[in-house]
Amino acid sequence: QVQLQESGGGSVQAGGSLRLSCAASRATYCMGWFRQAPGKGREGVGNIKSDGTTSYSDSVKGRFTISQDNSKTALYLQMNDLKAEDTAVYYCAADFIECGGRWSPFYWGQGTQVTVSS
């Protein structure tokens, strides 16, 4: 199994920045982020392959950046120019097979709350 643990969530003013981290118990082929806002379904934010290739949802392109350390066991989500609609529980995820668009990862973290206020 792969254990994932997010950190870095919190409250921030609109237009501000926040950096989320995810620690994985072992390296995988793909790591990424999902989010779920109140009253909405889970939305893929983006992911990164072991080769460094990234994919992002249109809603966060240009504002969010996913990165990973060389060990492939630490994942980051740099969130800039945050908007109220970015408020959600953010989940770290990983998988040994899938990546890119329409990603359905097998392993999940517990989630961390991000709240953006105007």
Tab-separated table of C-alpha atoms in Angstrom:
chain	number	residue	atom	x	y	z
A	1	GLN	CA	0.000	0.000	0.000
A	2	VAL	CA	0.869	3.671	-0.238
A	3	GLN	CA	0.202	6.016	2.635
A	4	LEU	CA	-0.334	9.671	1.803
A	5	GLN	CA	-0.473	12.565	4.210
A	6	GLU	CA	-1.317	16.128	3.240
A	7	SER	CA	-0.282	19.257	5.072
A	8	GLY	CA	-0.316	22.990	4.543
A	9	GLY	CA	-4.019	23.671	4.322
A	10	GLY	CA	-5.519	26.706	5.948
A	11	SER	CA	-7.270	29.986	5.373
A	12	VAL	CA	-6.096	32.676	3.015
A	13	GLN	CA	-7.424	35.869	1.507
A	14	ALA	CA	-8.487	35.936	-2.120
A	15	GLY	CA	-5.527	36.732	-4.307
A	16	GLY	CA	-3.152	35.155	-1.857
A	17	SER	CA	-1.052	32.033	-2.056
A	18	LEU	CA	-0.816	28.742	-0.254
A	19	ARG	CA	1.430	25.730	-0.630
A	20	LEU	CA	0.204	22.220	0.083
A	21	SER	CA	2.474	19.273	0.685
A	22	CYS	CA	1.932	15.544	0.501
A	23	ALA	CA	4.259	12.921	1.894
A	24	ALA	CA	4.087	9.446	0.408
A	25	SER	CA	5.343	6.282	2.043
A	26	ARG	CA	6.810	5.089	-1.241
A	27	ALA	CA	7.410	6.291	-4.758
A	28	THR	CA	4.717	5.781	-7.375
A	29	TYR	CA	4.241	6.369	-11.084
A	30	CYS	CA	1.921	9.303	-10.582
A	31	MET	CA	0.982	11.711	-7.829
A	32	GLY	CA	-1.519	14.508	-7.893
A	33	TRP	CA	-4.296	16.478	-6.317
A	34	PHE	CA	-8.066	16.451	-6.253
A	35	ARG	CA	-10.430	18.786	-4.502
A	36	GLN	CA	-14.024	18.763	-3.391
A	37	ALA	CA	-15.916	21.959	-2.706
A	38	PRO	CA	-19.089	22.015	-0.606
A	39	GLY	CA	-22.001	20.756	-2.643
A	40	LYS	CA	-19.816	19.701	-5.546
A	41	GLY	CA	-18.267	16.498	-6.745
A	42	ARG	CA	-14.618	15.654	-6.540
A	43	GLU	CA	-12.578	17.527	-9.133
A	44	GLY	CA	-9.171	16.657	-10.447
A	45	VAL	CA	-6.712	19.500	-9.940
A	46	GLY	CA	-3.694	18.025	-11.647
A	47	ASN	CA	-1.009	15.408	-11.455
A	48	ILE	CA	2.601	14.724	-12.232
A	49	LYS	CA	4.269	11.661	-13.708
A	50	SER	CA	7.524	10.239	-12.501
A	51	ASP	CA	9.168	11.809	-15.558
A	52	GLY	CA	7.977	15.246	-14.473
A	53	THR	CA	5.149	15.652	-16.971
A	54	THR	CA	2.266	17.595	-15.457
A	55	SER	CA	-1.417	17.881	-16.240
A	56	TYR	CA	-3.803	20.503	-14.885
A	57	SER	CA	-7.479	21.193	-14.958
A	58	ASP	CA	-8.473	24.285	-16.899
A	59	SER	CA	-9.763	25.946	-13.753
A	60	VAL	CA	-6.308	26.110	-12.179
A	61	LYS	CA	-3.974	26.438	-15.157
A	62	GLY	CA	-1.708	29.415	-14.774
A	63	ARG	CA	-2.398	29.689	-11.055
A	64	PHE	CA	-1.474	26.323	-9.566
A	65	THR	CA	1.777	24.446	-9.961
A	66	ILE	CA	2.414	20.819	-9.102
A	67	SER	CA	5.910	19.683	-8.307
A	68	GLN	CA	7.624	16.659	-6.853
A	69	ASP	CA	10.945	15.965	-5.228
A	70	ASN	CA	13.485	13.670	-6.840
A	71	SER	CA	12.575	10.770	-4.570
A	72	LYS	CA	8.989	10.939	-5.877
A	73	THR	CA	7.754	10.709	-2.306
A	74	ALA	CA	6.996	14.375	-1.714
A	75	LEU	CA	4.355	16.227	-3.697
A	76	TYR	CA	3.561	19.919	-3.658
A	77	LEU	CA	0.772	22.137	-4.849
A	78	GLN	CA	1.669	25.801	-5.105
A	79	MET	CA	-1.552	27.762	-5.294
A	80	ASN	CA	-1.368	31.389	-6.378
A	81	ASP	CA	-4.012	34.005	-7.046
A	82	LEU	CA	-6.480	32.044	-4.978
A	83	LYS	CA	-10.163	32.618	-5.515
A	84	ALA	CA	-13.156	31.960	-3.324
A	85	GLU	CA	-14.162	29.133	-5.625
A	86	ASP	CA	-10.904	27.375	-4.790
A	87	THR	CA	-12.286	26.701	-1.330
A	88	ALA	CA	-12.397	22.938	-0.956
A	89	VAL	CA	-10.941	19.938	0.738
A	90	TYR	CA	-7.802	19.074	-1.174
A	91	TYR	CA	-6.739	15.461	-1.466
A	92	CYS	CA	-3.395	14.022	-2.367
A	93	ALA	CA	-3.535	10.925	-4.544
A	94	ALA	CA	-1.159	8.434	-6.118
A	95	ASP	CA	-1.184	5.528	-8.496
A	96	PHE	CA	1.221	3.034	-10.010
A	97	ILE	CA	-0.443	2.875	-13.434
A	98	GLU	CA	-2.561	5.867	-14.405
A	99	CYS	CA	-1.756	9.532	-14.867
A	100	GLY	CA	-2.723	12.527	-16.963
A	101	GLY	CA	-6.296	13.340	-17.846
A	102	ARG	CA	-9.218	11.314	-16.554
A	103	TRP	CA	-7.082	10.062	-13.739
A	104	SER	CA	-8.585	7.621	-11.267
A	105	PRO	CA	-5.923	7.033	-8.647
A	106	PHE	CA	-6.033	4.133	-6.253
A	107	TYR	CA	-4.392	5.688	-3.210
A	108	TRP	CA	-5.700	8.707	-1.345
A	109	GLY	CA	-4.752	10.957	1.514
A	110	GLN	CA	-7.114	12.159	4.194
A	111	GLY	CA	-7.553	15.629	2.750
A	112	THR	CA	-6.727	19.106	3.964
A	113	GLN	CA	-9.059	22.082	4.075
A	114	VAL	CA	-8.317	25.187	2.040
A	115	THR	CA	-10.536	28.168	2.674
A	116	VAL	CA	-10.291	31.315	0.562
A	117	SER	CA	-12.080	34.388	1.819
A	118	SER	CA	-12.866	37.591	-0.015
